């Protein structure tokens, strides 16, 4: 089992746009395996490659969030939103441990991408699955969930992190 340390807020890799995957090879398959095993160990909902320090456009989703027979990972995802419905609910992040804040996201999403073997795939998600897909895709764009908070929630978060002496927490303009 290859459980890898998760990068925490303040690590520059979390703020960089990840590079598209070009080679669907054994290295990519190993990365997906490491992501799965680390996610299972940490009991999260999803995990993106930059959170392991790898700047590649790939993420995994907890198996309990996807229907049987569908994939639990996406490579080079592209999102589409079939409607304008939003959801507002608690969200956390393994890279921002212990912080859970209501975050607005789209209620429904269609994610297109590839499997680790290069096969095209589409995942349709609603509710928590849609939230997870959007959250992980944000990681691939260098965006953290705290960047999606309204101004009041961002200010509260920054105050709490300053009191806790967290490393240089900043909110991105995304």
PDB file of C-alpha atoms in Angstrom:
ATOM      1  CA  UNK A   1       0.000   0.000   0.000  1.00  0.00           C
ATOM      2  CA  UNK A   2       1.362   3.422  -0.982  1.00  0.00           C
ATOM      3  CA  UNK A   3      -0.106   6.075   1.261  1.00  0.00           C
ATOM      4  CA  UNK A   4       1.452   9.427   0.408  1.00  0.00           C
ATOM      5  CA  UNK A   5       1.557  12.532   2.621  1.00  0.00           C
ATOM      6  CA  UNK A   6      -1.015  15.145   1.633  1.00  0.00           C
ATOM      7  CA  UNK A   7       0.215  18.657   0.889  1.00  0.00           C
ATOM      8  CA  UNK A   8      -1.300  21.290   3.150  1.00  0.00           C
ATOM      9  CA  UNK A   9      -2.476  24.822   2.514  1.00  0.00           C
ATOM     10  CA  UNK A  10       0.517  27.083   2.006  1.00  0.00           C
ATOM     11  CA  UNK A  11       2.269  24.571  -0.266  1.00  0.00           C
ATOM     12  CA  UNK A  12       2.803  26.277  -3.658  1.00  0.00           C
ATOM     13  CA  UNK A  13       1.820  23.174  -5.660  1.00  0.00           C
ATOM     14  CA  UNK A  14      -1.768  23.648  -4.465  1.00  0.00           C
ATOM     15  CA  UNK A  15      -1.927  27.066  -6.148  1.00  0.00           C
ATOM     16  CA  UNK A  16      -0.567  26.072  -9.572  1.00  0.00           C
ATOM     17  CA  UNK A  17      -2.640  24.948 -12.530  1.00  0.00           C
ATOM     18  CA  UNK A  18      -1.837  21.263 -13.080  1.00  0.00           C
ATOM     19  CA  UNK A  19      -0.431  20.038 -16.386  1.00  0.00           C
ATOM     20  CA  UNK A  20      -2.639  17.927 -18.675  1.00  0.00           C
ATOM     21  CA  UNK A  21      -1.835  14.238 -18.791  1.00  0.00           C
ATOM     22  CA  UNK A  22      -0.345  13.273 -22.151  1.00  0.00           C
ATOM     23  CA  UNK A  23       0.877   9.729 -21.478  1.00  0.00           C
ATOM     24  CA  UNK A  24      -1.556   7.089 -20.278  1.00  0.00           C
ATOM     25  CA  UNK A  25       1.162   4.806 -19.025  1.00  0.00           C
ATOM     26  CA  UNK A  26       2.188   2.771 -15.977  1.00  0.00           C
ATOM     27  CA  UNK A  27       3.301   5.961 -14.194  1.00  0.00           C
ATOM     28  CA  UNK A  28      -0.225   7.390 -14.480  1.00  0.00           C
ATOM     29  CA  UNK A  29      -1.773   4.123 -13.323  1.00  0.00           C
ATOM     30  CA  UNK A  30       0.562   4.133 -10.305  1.00  0.00           C
ATOM     31  CA  UNK A  31      -0.461   7.715  -9.533  1.00  0.00           C
ATOM     32  CA  UNK A  32      -4.154   6.747  -9.619  1.00  0.00           C
ATOM     33  CA  UNK A  33      -3.394   3.785  -7.325  1.00  0.00           C
ATOM     34  CA  UNK A  34      -1.517   6.049  -4.883  1.00  0.00           C
ATOM     35  CA  UNK A  35      -4.391   8.550  -4.934  1.00  0.00           C
ATOM     36  CA  UNK A  36      -6.921   5.764  -4.210  1.00  0.00           C
ATOM     37  CA  UNK A  37      -4.890   4.292  -1.380  1.00  0.00           C
ATOM     38  CA  UNK A  38      -4.159   7.658   0.215  1.00  0.00           C
ATOM     39  CA  UNK A  39      -7.832   8.672  -0.060  1.00  0.00           C
ATOM     40  CA  UNK A  40      -8.963   5.395   1.527  1.00  0.00           C
ATOM     41  CA  UNK A  41      -6.455   5.859   4.358  1.00  0.00           C
ATOM     42  CA  UNK A  42      -7.598   9.436   5.009  1.00  0.00           C
ATOM     43  CA  UNK A  43     -11.323   8.615   4.515  1.00  0.00           C
ATOM     44  CA  UNK A  44     -12.008  11.627   2.325  1.00  0.00           C
ATOM     45  CA  UNK A  45     -14.492  12.174  -0.502  1.00  0.00           C
ATOM     46  CA  UNK A  46     -11.906  12.941  -3.190  1.00  0.00           C
ATOM     47  CA  UNK A  47      -8.237  13.596  -3.758  1.00  0.00           C
ATOM     48  CA  UNK A  48      -6.399  15.366  -6.583  1.00  0.00           C
ATOM     49  CA  UNK A  49      -2.842  14.758  -7.783  1.00  0.00           C
ATOM     50  CA  UNK A  50      -1.579  18.222  -6.696  1.00  0.00           C
ATOM     51  CA  UNK A  51      -2.506  17.272  -3.127  1.00  0.00           C
ATOM     52  CA  UNK A  52       0.207  14.605  -3.387  1.00  0.00           C
ATOM     53  CA  UNK A  53       2.615  17.136  -4.900  1.00  0.00           C
ATOM     54  CA  UNK A  54       2.093  15.936  -8.486  1.00  0.00           C
ATOM     55  CA  UNK A  55       1.082  18.655 -10.923  1.00  0.00           C
ATOM     56  CA  UNK A  56      -1.078  16.483 -13.223  1.00  0.00           C
ATOM     57  CA  UNK A  57      -4.774  16.790 -14.109  1.00  0.00           C
ATOM     58  CA  UNK A  58      -6.102  13.674 -12.394  1.00  0.00           C
ATOM     59  CA  UNK A  59      -8.254  13.002  -9.339  1.00  0.00           C
ATOM     60  CA  UNK A  60     -10.016  10.135  -7.585  1.00  0.00           C
ATOM     61  CA  UNK A  61     -13.438  10.045  -5.970  1.00  0.00           C
ATOM     62  CA  UNK A  62     -14.394   7.879  -2.990  1.00  0.00           C
ATOM     63  CA  UNK A  63     -15.985   4.680  -4.347  1.00  0.00           C
ATOM     64  CA  UNK A  64     -19.119   5.099  -2.223  1.00  0.00           C
ATOM     65  CA  UNK A  65     -19.957   8.299  -4.158  1.00  0.00           C
ATOM     66  CA  UNK A  66     -20.059   6.674  -7.597  1.00  0.00           C
ATOM     67  CA  UNK A  67     -22.526   4.157  -8.980  1.00  0.00           C
ATOM     68  CA  UNK A  68     -21.382   0.588  -9.385  1.00  0.00           C
ATOM     69  CA  UNK A  69     -19.765   0.055 -12.750  1.00  0.00           C
ATOM     70  CA  UNK A  70     -18.651   3.683 -13.186  1.00  0.00           C
ATOM     71  CA  UNK A  71     -15.147   5.036 -12.731  1.00  0.00           C
ATOM     72  CA  UNK A  72     -13.773   6.426  -9.489  1.00  0.00           C
ATOM     73  CA  UNK A  73     -11.231   8.706 -11.175  1.00  0.00           C
ATOM     74  CA  UNK A  74     -10.938  11.220 -13.983  1.00  0.00           C
ATOM     75  CA  UNK A  75      -7.967  12.291 -16.055  1.00  0.00           C
ATOM     76  CA  UNK A  76      -8.011  15.694 -17.815  1.00  0.00           C
ATOM     77  CA  UNK A  77     -11.594  16.450 -16.709  1.00  0.00           C
ATOM     78  CA  UNK A  78     -13.763  19.064 -18.389  1.00  0.00           C
ATOM     79  CA  UNK A  79     -16.934  20.128 -16.596  1.00  0.00           C
ATOM     80  CA  UNK A  80     -20.298  21.150 -17.974  1.00  0.00           C
ATOM     81  CA  UNK A  81     -23.321  22.281 -15.992  1.00  0.00           C
ATOM     82  CA  UNK A  82     -26.704  21.179 -17.361  1.00  0.00           C
ATOM     83  CA  UNK A  83     -28.679  23.784 -15.390  1.00  0.00           C
ATOM     84  CA  UNK A  84     -28.341  26.816 -13.133  1.00  0.00           C
ATOM     85  CA  UNK A  85     -29.294  25.110  -9.826  1.00  0.00           C
ATOM     86  CA  UNK A  86     -26.974  25.729  -6.880  1.00  0.00           C
ATOM     87  CA  UNK A  87     -26.395  23.997  -3.581  1.00  0.00           C
ATOM     88  CA  UNK A  88     -24.950  25.476  -0.401  1.00  0.00           C
ATOM     89  CA  UNK A  89     -23.563  23.078   2.149  1.00  0.00           C
ATOM     90  CA  UNK A  90     -20.610  22.058   4.278  1.00  0.00           C
ATOM     91  CA  UNK A  91     -17.334  21.411   2.525  1.00  0.00           C
ATOM     92  CA  UNK A  92     -13.904  20.495   3.797  1.00  0.00           C
ATOM     93  CA  UNK A  93     -10.559  19.554   2.305  1.00  0.00           C
ATOM     94  CA  UNK A  94      -7.775  17.170   3.251  1.00  0.00           C
ATOM     95  CA  UNK A  95      -5.323  19.990   2.443  1.00  0.00           C
ATOM     96  CA  UNK A  96      -7.130  22.344   4.834  1.00  0.00           C
ATOM     97  CA  UNK A  97      -7.649  19.924   7.750  1.00  0.00           C
ATOM     98  CA  UNK A  98     -10.286  20.543  10.372  1.00  0.00           C
ATOM     99  CA  UNK A  99     -12.049  23.355   8.495  1.00  0.00           C
ATOM    100  CA  UNK A 100     -15.614  22.770   7.251  1.00  0.00           C
ATOM    101  CA  UNK A 101     -17.566  25.706   5.875  1.00  0.00           C
ATOM    102  CA  UNK A 102     -20.736  26.148   3.861  1.00  0.00           C
ATOM    103  CA  UNK A 103     -19.669  26.567   0.258  1.00  0.00           C
ATOM    104  CA  UNK A 104     -21.832  27.317  -2.766  1.00  0.00           C
ATOM    105  CA  UNK A 105     -21.481  24.926  -5.699  1.00  0.00           C
ATOM    106  CA  UNK A 106     -23.559  23.887  -8.692  1.00  0.00           C
ATOM    107  CA  UNK A 107     -26.047  21.139  -7.872  1.00  0.00           C
ATOM    108  CA  UNK A 108     -25.525  19.137 -11.084  1.00  0.00           C
ATOM    109  CA  UNK A 109     -22.440  18.469 -13.192  1.00  0.00           C
ATOM    110  CA  UNK A 110     -21.393  16.477 -16.227  1.00  0.00           C
ATOM    111  CA  UNK A 111     -17.679  15.666 -16.186  1.00  0.00           C
ATOM    112  CA  UNK A 112     -15.934  14.346 -19.283  1.00  0.00           C
ATOM    113  CA  UNK A 113     -12.412  13.024 -19.278  1.00  0.00           C
ATOM    114  CA  UNK A 114     -10.449   9.815 -19.530  1.00  0.00           C
ATOM    115  CA  UNK A 115      -9.616   6.757 -17.466  1.00  0.00           C
ATOM    116  CA  UNK A 116      -6.033   5.986 -16.493  1.00  0.00           C
ATOM    117  CA  UNK A 117      -5.924   3.733 -19.567  1.00  0.00           C
ATOM    118  CA  UNK A 118      -6.936   6.583 -21.922  1.00  0.00           C
ATOM    119  CA  UNK A 119     -10.542   5.509 -22.467  1.00  0.00           C
ATOM    120  CA  UNK A 120     -13.031   8.389 -22.773  1.00  0.00           C
ATOM    121  CA  UNK A 121     -15.524   8.532 -19.924  1.00  0.00           C
ATOM    122  CA  UNK A 122     -18.362  10.718 -18.669  1.00  0.00           C
ATOM    123  CA  UNK A 123     -19.572  11.035 -15.079  1.00  0.00           C
ATOM    124  CA  UNK A 124     -22.914  12.671 -14.312  1.00  0.00           C
ATOM    125  CA  UNK A 125     -23.231  13.857 -10.736  1.00  0.00           C
ATOM    126  CA  UNK A 126     -25.725  15.561  -8.458  1.00  0.00           C
ATOM    127  CA  UNK A 127     -25.510  16.701  -4.853  1.00  0.00           C
ATOM    128  CA  UNK A 128     -22.444  15.433  -2.993  1.00  0.00           C
ATOM    129  CA  UNK A 129     -20.929  13.773  -6.078  1.00  0.00           C
ATOM    130  CA  UNK A 130     -21.289  17.029  -8.046  1.00  0.00           C
ATOM    131  CA  UNK A 131     -19.706  18.940  -5.140  1.00  0.00           C
ATOM    132  CA  UNK A 132     -16.802  16.500  -5.016  1.00  0.00           C
ATOM    133  CA  UNK A 133     -16.153  16.631  -8.775  1.00  0.00           C
ATOM    134  CA  UNK A 134     -16.144  20.448  -8.718  1.00  0.00           C
ATOM    135  CA  UNK A 135     -13.907  20.553  -5.626  1.00  0.00           C
ATOM    136  CA  UNK A 136     -11.335  18.179  -7.129  1.00  0.00           C
ATOM    137  CA  UNK A 137     -11.367  19.927 -10.506  1.00  0.00           C
ATOM    138  CA  UNK A 138     -10.730  23.196  -8.654  1.00  0.00           C
ATOM    139  CA  UNK A 139      -7.579  21.598  -7.188  1.00  0.00           C
ATOM    140  CA  UNK A 140      -6.384  20.957 -10.741  1.00  0.00           C
ATOM    141  CA  UNK A 141      -6.794  24.684 -11.439  1.00  0.00           C
ATOM    142  CA  UNK A 142      -4.947  25.814  -8.292  1.00  0.00           C
ATOM    143  CA  UNK A 143      -8.180  26.790  -6.521  1.00  0.00           C
ATOM    144  CA  UNK A 144      -9.053  25.787  -2.943  1.00  0.00           C
ATOM    145  CA  UNK A 145     -12.585  25.619  -1.597  1.00  0.00           C
ATOM    146  CA  UNK A 146     -11.874  28.571   0.667  1.00  0.00           C
ATOM    147  CA  UNK A 147     -11.535  30.686  -2.488  1.00  0.00           C
ATOM    148  CA  UNK A 148     -15.214  29.968  -3.206  1.00  0.00           C
ATOM    149  CA  UNK A 149     -16.432  31.395   0.111  1.00  0.00           C
ATOM    150  CA  UNK A 150     -18.275  34.677   0.297  1.00  0.00           C
ATOM    151  CA  UNK A 151     -16.356  37.656   1.744  1.00  0.00           C
ATOM    152  CA  UNK A 152     -17.750  37.267   5.265  1.00  0.00           C
ATOM    153  CA  UNK A 153     -16.838  33.565   5.474  1.00  0.00           C
ATOM    154  CA  UNK A 154     -13.379  34.251   4.047  1.00  0.00           C
ATOM    155  CA  UNK A 155     -12.731  36.904   6.665  1.00  0.00           C
ATOM    156  CA  UNK A 156     -13.849  34.539   9.466  1.00  0.00           C
ATOM    157  CA  UNK A 157     -11.583  31.803   8.118  1.00  0.00           C
ATOM    158  CA  UNK A 158      -8.570  34.122   7.893  1.00  0.00           C
ATOM    159  CA  UNK A 159      -9.153  35.289  11.475  1.00  0.00           C
ATOM    160  CA  UNK A 160      -9.310  31.700  12.742  1.00  0.00           C
ATOM    161  CA  UNK A 161      -6.171  30.647  10.861  1.00  0.00           C
ATOM    162  CA  UNK A 162      -4.239  33.670  12.139  1.00  0.00           C
ATOM    163  CA  UNK A 163      -5.212  32.780  15.723  1.00  0.00           C
ATOM    164  CA  UNK A 164      -4.143  29.175  15.149  1.00  0.00           C
ATOM    165  CA  UNK A 165      -0.788  30.319  13.654  1.00  0.00           C
ATOM    166  CA  UNK A 166      -1.311  28.458  10.365  1.00  0.00           C
ATOM    167  CA  UNK A 167       1.266  28.992   7.656  1.00  0.00           C
ATOM    168  CA  UNK A 168       0.613  31.998   5.430  1.00  0.00           C
ATOM    169  CA  UNK A 169      -3.037  31.318   4.509  1.00  0.00           C
ATOM    170  CA  UNK A 170      -4.238  33.467   1.641  1.00  0.00           C
ATOM    171  CA  UNK A 171      -7.458  33.455  -0.319  1.00  0.00           C
ATOM    172  CA  UNK A 172      -7.137  33.474  -4.089  1.00  0.00           C
ATOM    173  CA  UNK A 173      -9.165  35.900  -6.227  1.00  0.00           C
ATOM    174  CA  UNK A 174     -10.828  32.948  -8.089  1.00  0.00           C
TER     175      UNK A 174
END
